[in-house]
Coordinates of C-alpha atoms in Angstrom, one line a residue:
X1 CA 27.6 -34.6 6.5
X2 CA 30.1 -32.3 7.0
X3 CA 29.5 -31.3 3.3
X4 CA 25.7 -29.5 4.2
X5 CA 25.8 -26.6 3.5
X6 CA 21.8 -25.8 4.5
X7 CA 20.1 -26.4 7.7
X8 CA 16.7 -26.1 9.0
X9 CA 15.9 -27.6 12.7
X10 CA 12.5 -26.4 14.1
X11 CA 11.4 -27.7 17.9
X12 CA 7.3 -28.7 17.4
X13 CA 4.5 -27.3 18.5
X14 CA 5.9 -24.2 19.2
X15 CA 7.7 -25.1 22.7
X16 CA 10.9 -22.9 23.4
X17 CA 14.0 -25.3 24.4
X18 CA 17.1 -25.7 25.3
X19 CA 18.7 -28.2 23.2
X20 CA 22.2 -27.8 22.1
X21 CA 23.8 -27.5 18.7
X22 CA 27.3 -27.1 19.3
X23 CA 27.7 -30.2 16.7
X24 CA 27.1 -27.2 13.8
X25 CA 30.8 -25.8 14.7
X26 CA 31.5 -29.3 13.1
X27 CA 30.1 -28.9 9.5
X28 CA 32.8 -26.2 8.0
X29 CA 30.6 -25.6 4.8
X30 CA 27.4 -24.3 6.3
X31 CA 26.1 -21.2 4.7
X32 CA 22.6 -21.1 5.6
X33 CA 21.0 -22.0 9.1
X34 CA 17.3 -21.5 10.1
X35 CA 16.6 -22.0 13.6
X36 CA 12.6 -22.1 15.1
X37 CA 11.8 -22.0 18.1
X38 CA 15.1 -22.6 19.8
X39 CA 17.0 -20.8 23.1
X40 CA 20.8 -21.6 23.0
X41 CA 23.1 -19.8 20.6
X42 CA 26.1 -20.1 22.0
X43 CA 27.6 -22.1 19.4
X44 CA 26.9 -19.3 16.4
X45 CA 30.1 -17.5 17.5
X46 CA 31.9 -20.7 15.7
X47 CA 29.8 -20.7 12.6
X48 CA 32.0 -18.1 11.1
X49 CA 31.5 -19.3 7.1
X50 CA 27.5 -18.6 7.5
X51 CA 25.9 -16.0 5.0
X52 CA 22.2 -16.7 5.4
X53 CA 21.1 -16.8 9.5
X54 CA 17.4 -16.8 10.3
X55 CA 16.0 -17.5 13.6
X56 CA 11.8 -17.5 14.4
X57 CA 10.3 -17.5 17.7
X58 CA 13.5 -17.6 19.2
X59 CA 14.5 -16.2 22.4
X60 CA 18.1 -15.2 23.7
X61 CA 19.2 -12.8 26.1
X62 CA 23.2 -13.1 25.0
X63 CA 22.4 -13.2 21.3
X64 CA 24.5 -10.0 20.8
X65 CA 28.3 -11.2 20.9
X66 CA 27.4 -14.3 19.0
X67 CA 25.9 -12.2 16.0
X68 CA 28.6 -9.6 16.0
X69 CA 31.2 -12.4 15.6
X70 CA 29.1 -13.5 12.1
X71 CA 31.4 -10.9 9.8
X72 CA 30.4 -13.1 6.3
X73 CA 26.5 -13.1 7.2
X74 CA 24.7 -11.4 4.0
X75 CA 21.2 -12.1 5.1
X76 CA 19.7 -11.8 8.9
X77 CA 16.7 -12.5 9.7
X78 CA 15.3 -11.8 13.4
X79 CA 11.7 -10.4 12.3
X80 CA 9.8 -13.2 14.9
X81 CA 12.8 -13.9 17.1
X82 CA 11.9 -12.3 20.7
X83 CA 14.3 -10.0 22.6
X84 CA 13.1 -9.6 26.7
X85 CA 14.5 -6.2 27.0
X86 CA 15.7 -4.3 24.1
X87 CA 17.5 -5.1 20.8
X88 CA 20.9 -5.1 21.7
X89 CA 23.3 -2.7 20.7
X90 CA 26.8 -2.1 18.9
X91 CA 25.4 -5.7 16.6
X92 CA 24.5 -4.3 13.4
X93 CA 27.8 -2.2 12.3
X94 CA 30.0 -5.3 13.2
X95 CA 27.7 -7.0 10.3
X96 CA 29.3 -4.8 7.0
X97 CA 28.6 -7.4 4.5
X98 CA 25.0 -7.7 5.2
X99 CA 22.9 -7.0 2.5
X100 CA 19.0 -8.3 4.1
X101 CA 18.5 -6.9 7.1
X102 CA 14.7 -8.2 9.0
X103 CA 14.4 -6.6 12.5
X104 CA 12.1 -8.0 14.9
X105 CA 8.6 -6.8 15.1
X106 CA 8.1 -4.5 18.1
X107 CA 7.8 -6.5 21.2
X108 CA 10.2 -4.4 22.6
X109 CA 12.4 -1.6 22.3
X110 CA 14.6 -0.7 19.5
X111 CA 16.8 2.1 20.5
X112 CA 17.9 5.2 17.7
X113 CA 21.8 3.9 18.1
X114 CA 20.1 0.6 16.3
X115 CA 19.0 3.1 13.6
X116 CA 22.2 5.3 13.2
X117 CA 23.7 1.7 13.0
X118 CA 21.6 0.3 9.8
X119 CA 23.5 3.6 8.1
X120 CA 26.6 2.2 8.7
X121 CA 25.6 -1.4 6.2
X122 CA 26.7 0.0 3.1
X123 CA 25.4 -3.2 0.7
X124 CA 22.5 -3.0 2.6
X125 CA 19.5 -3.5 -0.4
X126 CA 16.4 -5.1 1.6
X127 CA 15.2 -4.0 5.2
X128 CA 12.0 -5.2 6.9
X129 CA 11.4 -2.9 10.1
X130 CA 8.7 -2.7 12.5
X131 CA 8.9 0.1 14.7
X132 CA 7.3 2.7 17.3
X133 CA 7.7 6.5 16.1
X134 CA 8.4 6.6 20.2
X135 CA 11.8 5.4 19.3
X136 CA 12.4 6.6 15.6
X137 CA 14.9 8.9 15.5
X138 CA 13.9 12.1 14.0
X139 CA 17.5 12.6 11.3
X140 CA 17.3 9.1 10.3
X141 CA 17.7 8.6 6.8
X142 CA 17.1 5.3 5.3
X143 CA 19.6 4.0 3.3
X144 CA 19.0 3.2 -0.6
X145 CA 17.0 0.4 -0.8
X146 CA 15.6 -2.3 -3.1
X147 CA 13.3 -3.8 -1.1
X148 CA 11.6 -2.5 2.1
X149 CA 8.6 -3.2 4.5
X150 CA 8.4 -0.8 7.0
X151 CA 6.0 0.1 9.6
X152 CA 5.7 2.7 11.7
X153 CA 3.4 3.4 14.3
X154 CA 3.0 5.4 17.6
X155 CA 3.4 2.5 19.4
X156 CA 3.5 -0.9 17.8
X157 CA 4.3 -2.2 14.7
X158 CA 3.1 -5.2 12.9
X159 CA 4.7 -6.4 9.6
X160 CA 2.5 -9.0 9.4
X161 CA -0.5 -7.0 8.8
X162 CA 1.0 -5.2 5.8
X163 CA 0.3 -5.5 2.3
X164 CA 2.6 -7.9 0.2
X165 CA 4.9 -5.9 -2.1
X166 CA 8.3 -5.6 -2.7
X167 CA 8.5 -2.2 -1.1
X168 CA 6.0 -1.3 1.3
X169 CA 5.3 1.1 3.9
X170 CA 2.5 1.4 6.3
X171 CA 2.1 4.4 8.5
X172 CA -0.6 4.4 11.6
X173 CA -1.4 7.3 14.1
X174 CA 1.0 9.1 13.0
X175 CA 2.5 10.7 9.5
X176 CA 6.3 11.8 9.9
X177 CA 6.7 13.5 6.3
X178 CA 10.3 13.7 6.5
X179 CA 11.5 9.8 7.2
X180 CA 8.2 8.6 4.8
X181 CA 9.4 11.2 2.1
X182 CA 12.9 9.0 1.9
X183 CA 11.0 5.6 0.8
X184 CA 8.1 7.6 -1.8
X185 CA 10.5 7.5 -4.5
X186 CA 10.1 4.0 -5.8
X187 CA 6.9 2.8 -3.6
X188 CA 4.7 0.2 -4.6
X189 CA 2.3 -0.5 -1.4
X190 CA 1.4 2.3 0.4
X191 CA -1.4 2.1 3.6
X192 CA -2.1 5.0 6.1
X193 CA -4.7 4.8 9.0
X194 CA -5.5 6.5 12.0
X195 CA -4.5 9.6 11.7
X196 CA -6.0 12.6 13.9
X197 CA -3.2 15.3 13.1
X198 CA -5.4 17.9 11.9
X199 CA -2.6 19.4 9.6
X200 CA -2.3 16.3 7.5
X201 CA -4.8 16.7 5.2
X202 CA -3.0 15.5 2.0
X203 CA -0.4 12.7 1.9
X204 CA 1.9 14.5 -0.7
X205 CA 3.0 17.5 1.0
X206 CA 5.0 18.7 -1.6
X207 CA 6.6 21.5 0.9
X208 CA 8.5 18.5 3.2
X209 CA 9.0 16.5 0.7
X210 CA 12.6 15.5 -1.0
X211 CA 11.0 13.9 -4.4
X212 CA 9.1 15.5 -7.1
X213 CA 5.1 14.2 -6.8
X214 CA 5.3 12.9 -10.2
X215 CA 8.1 10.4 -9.0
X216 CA 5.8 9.6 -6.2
X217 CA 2.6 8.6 -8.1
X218 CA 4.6 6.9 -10.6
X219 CA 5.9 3.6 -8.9
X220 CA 2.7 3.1 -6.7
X221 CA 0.6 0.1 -7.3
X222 CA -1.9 0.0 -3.8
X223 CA -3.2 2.1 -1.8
X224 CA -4.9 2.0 1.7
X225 CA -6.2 4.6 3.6
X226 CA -8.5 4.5 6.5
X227 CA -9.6 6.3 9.7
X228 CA -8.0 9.8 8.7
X229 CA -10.0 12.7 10.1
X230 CA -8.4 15.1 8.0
X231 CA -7.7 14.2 4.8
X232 CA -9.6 16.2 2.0
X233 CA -7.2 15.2 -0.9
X234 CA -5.6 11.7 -2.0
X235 CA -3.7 12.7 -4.6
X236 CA -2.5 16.0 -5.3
X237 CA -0.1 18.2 -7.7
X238 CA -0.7 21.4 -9.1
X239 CA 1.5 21.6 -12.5
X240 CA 3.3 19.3 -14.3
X241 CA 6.0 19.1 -17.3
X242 CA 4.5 18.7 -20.5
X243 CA 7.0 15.5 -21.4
X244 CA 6.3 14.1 -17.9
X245 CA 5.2 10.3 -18.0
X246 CA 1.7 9.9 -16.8
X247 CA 1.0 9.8 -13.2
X248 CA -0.8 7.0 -11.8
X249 CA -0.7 4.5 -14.8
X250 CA 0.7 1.5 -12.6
X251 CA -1.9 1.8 -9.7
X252 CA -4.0 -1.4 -9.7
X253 CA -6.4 -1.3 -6.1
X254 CA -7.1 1.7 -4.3
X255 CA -8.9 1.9 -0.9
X256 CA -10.2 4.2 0.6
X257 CA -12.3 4.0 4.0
X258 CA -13.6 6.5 6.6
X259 CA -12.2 9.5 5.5
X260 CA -14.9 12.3 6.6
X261 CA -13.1 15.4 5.1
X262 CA -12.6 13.4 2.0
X263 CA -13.8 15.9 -0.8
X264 CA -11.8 15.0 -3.4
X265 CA -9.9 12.2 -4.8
X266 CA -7.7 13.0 -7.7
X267 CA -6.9 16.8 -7.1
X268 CA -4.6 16.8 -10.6
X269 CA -4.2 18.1 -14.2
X270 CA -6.0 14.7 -15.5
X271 CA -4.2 15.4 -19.0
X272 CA -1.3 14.0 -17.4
X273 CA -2.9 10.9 -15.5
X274 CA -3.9 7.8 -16.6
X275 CA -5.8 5.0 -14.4
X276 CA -5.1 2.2 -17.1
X277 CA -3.8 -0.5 -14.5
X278 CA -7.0 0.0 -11.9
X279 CA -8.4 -3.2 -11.4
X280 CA -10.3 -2.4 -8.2
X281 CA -11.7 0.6 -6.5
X282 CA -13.3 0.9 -2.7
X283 CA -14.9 3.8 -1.6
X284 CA -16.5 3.8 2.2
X285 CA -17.9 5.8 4.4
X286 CA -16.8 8.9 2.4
X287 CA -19.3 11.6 3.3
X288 CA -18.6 14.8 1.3
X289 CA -17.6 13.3 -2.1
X290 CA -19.8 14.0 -4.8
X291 CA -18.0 12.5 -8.0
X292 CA -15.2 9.8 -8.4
X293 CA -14.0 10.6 -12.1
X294 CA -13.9 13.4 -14.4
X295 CA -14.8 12.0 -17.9
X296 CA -11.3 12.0 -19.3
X297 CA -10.2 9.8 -16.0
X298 CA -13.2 7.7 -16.0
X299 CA -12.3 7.1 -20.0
X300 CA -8.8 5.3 -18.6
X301 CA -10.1 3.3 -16.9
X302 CA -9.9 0.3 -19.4
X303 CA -9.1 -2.8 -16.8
X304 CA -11.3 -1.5 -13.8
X305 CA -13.3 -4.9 -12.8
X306 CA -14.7 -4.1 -9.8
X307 CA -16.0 -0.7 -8.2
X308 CA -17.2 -0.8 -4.7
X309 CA -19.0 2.6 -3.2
X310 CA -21.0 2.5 0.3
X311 CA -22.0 5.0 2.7
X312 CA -21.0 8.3 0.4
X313 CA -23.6 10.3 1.5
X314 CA -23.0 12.9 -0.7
X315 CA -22.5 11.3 -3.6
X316 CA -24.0 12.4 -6.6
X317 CA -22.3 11.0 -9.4
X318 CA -19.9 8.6 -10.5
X319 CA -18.1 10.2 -13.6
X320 CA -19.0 13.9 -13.2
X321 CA -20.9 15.7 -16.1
X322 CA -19.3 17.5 -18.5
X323 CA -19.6 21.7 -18.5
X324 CA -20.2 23.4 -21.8
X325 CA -22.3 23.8 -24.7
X326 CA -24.4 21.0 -26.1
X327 CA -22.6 20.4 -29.1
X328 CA -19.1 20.4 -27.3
X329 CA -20.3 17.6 -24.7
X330 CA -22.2 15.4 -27.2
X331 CA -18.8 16.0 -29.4
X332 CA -16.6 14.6 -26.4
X333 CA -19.2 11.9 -25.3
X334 CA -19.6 10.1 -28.9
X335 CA -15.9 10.6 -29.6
X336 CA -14.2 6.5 -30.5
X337 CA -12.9 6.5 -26.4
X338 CA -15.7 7.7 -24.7
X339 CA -17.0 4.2 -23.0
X340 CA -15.9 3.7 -20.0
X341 CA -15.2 0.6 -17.8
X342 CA -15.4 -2.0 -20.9
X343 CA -13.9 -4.7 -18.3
X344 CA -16.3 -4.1 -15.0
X345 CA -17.5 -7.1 -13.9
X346 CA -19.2 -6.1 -10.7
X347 CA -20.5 -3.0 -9.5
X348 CA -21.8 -2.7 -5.8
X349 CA -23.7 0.6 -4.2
X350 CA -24.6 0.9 -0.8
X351 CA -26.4 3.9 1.2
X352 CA -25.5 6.4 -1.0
X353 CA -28.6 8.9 -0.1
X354 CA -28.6 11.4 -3.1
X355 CA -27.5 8.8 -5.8
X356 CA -29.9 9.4 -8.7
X357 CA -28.5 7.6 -11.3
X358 CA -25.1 5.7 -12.1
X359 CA -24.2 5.8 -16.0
X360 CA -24.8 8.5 -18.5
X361 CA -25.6 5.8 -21.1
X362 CA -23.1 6.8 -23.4
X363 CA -20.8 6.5 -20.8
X364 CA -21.9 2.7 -19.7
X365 CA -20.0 -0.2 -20.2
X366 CA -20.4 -2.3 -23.2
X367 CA -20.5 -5.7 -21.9
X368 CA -23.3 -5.7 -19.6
X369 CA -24.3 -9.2 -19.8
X370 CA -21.1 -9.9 -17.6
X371 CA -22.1 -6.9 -15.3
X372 CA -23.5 -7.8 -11.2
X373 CA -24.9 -5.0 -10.0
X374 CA -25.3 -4.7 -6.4
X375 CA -27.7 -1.8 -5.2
X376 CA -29.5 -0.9 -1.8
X377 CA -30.7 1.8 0.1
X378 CA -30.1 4.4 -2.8
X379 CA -33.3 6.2 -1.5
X380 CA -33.0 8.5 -4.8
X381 CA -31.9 6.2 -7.2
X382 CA -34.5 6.6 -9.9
X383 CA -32.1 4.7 -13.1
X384 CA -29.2 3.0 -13.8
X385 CA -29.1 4.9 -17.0
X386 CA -29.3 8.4 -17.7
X387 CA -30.8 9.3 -20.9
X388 CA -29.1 12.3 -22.7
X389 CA -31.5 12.7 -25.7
X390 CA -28.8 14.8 -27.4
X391 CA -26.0 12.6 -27.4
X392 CA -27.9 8.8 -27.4
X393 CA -29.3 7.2 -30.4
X394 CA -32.2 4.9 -30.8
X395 CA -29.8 2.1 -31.1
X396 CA -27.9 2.9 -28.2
X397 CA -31.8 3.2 -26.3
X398 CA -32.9 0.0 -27.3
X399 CA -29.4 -1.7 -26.1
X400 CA -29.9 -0.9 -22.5
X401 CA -33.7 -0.7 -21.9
X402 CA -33.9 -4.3 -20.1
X403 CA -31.6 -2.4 -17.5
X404 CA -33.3 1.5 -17.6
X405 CA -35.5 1.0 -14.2
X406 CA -33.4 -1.1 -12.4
X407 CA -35.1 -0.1 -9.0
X408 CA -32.8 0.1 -5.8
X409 CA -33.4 -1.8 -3.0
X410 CA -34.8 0.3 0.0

């Protein structure tokens, strides 16, 4: 026994208890201890050897002096333990070898001493962090980081709503450029909602922030953004380097709901950006957009599987036409690269009012016997199909007629 060196003890059925542990202070090896559920600490003070501490729907008023005393602890976890006042003070700096730090979400108050604190954890590579902009401290800078989930909020924050990811951020009611600048840099899940500030209207403001854009749309993966009054641009840059990498090649789901100023998606120079990872694309209640793609973004979108559009109002095509002569466009349309979403599996269109049609039929994919299309209330949907007589052959004709009148449901 006094050999264990990992410990889990969890009271059932969730019931809060005193029971003590003081028998741990006799097992000299211990290096990792998860406690659920559980209201006496005062033995941790004696547990000096520990590296890995977590504690779950736990509650302690005199939890401080206990932690500060952990000086090998690497890993803290406290994101469900529950605090009746305020996350003590003068804890965090004591712990310099930490490198995992997981805050409690925010039942209560986490002061910006706790903040100026976390600076002082100089191994620090992982911090989970649920916290009200109230209490955010306006000069904070976040330390380097591997791995993050952060939340911030006007008033509370939930972790547990986020989206899974090795660094995630999630940002509701309000949009502080300057501390969500520090994390863009290597960001793989990013959701925003509920935004009313009228002067956020695009989430790269390249005038606060301290990364280039291109280093922004790089490392994301997801996106969510919903319930933003303001927004009339997702992404947005207006030059980039010739030898840059292309922008946007790892994103894989985007989301995008309730955005009424939403009049454009991808404001970019779409030589340089490349959708090849998109596997899944939702576009609601999106009033003023009238096109997802251009062609040449449309054309990378070579693992898109499913494409969800409802309540666009305005929308009046999916991939926009082409503008130029006849010969240029039927050039560009029959070129070896020209179909697009070869992997689409299911396409669904709801109450989009001025919809008239959905593919150019050069443009369609090519397996469409694997293709569910899902249509209503398209009031001016007259095709699927577009026929463009100068750029579609016979063959091409006779390969999608089965599908040319596919008639929406009203």
């Amino acid at each position: 026994m006094r050999e264990l060196k990992v410990l889990s003890l969890t009271i059932a059925n969730g019931f809060l208890a005193f029971i003590s542990l003081y028998a741990l202070t006799f097992l000299p090896n211990l290096r990792a201890l998860h406690l659920e559920n559980f209201k006496d600490f005062s033995f941790l003070e004696n547990l000096r050897t520990l590296e890995i501490l977590s504690l779950h729907a736990s509650m302690s008023e005199n939890l401080a002096d206990e932690l500060g005393r952990l000086e090998n602890l690497k890993i803290l976890d406290l994101t469900k333990c529950i605090f009746s006042l305020s996350f003590p003070s003068n804890v965090i700096r004591r712990l310099s070898q930490l490198e995992e730090l997981h805050l409690p979400e925010l039942e209560i108050k986490i002061s910006s001493h706790t903040f100026l604190e976390i600076n002082f954890l100089t191994r620090l590579t992982s911090l989970s962090l649920g916290i009200s902009f109230l209490h955010f401290p306006p000069d904070f800078e976040f330390p380097k980081l591997e791995k993050y989930k952060i939340c911030i909020s006007r008033k509370r924050a939930i972790l547990s709503l986020m989206l899974d990811g090795e660094r995630s951020l999630k940002v509701k009611e309000v949009f502080p450029y300057v501390a969500v600048s520090q994390l863009l840099g290597n960001l793989e899940r990013l959701q925003v909602s509920d935004i009313k500030d009228e002067y956020v209207k695009c989430l790269t403001n390249k005038t606060q922030q301290k990364l280039s854009v291109p280093m922004i749309l790089r490392s994301l993966k997801q996106e969510r953004i919903e319930r933003c009054n303001n927004i009339n641009v997702v992404f947005q840059m207006e030059e980039v380097e010739e030898n840059e990498a292309p922008l946007l090649s790892n994103l894989k789901i985007l989301h995008l709901e309730d955005l009424p100023d939403l009049s454009c998606i991808w404001e970019l120079a779409t030589q340089h950006v490349r959708l090849e990872s998109l596997v899944k694309l939702t576009i609601r209640e999106c009033p003023r957009l009238k096109s997802l793609f251009s062609l040449s973004l449309a054309q990378s979108l070579v693992l898109l599987e499913k494409l969800d559009i409802s309540f666009c109002h305005g929308l009046k095509q999916i991939v926009a036409e082409l503008e130029g002569d006849e010969g240029e466009i039927s050039s560009t349309i029959n070129s070896h690269n020209s179909l697009c979403f070869p992997k689409l599996t299911r396409l669904s269109i709801f109450s989009c009012k001025v919809l008239e049609y959905i593919f150019l039929t050069s443009l369609a994919p090519p397996g469409l016997q694997g293709l569910t299309l899902d249509i209503g209330f398209c009031s001016l949907l007259k095709q699927v199909f577009r026929w463009e007589m100068t750029v579609c052959s016979n063959t091409s004709r006779d390969r999608y007629r089965p599908f040319q009148c596919y008639n929406t449901l009203n």
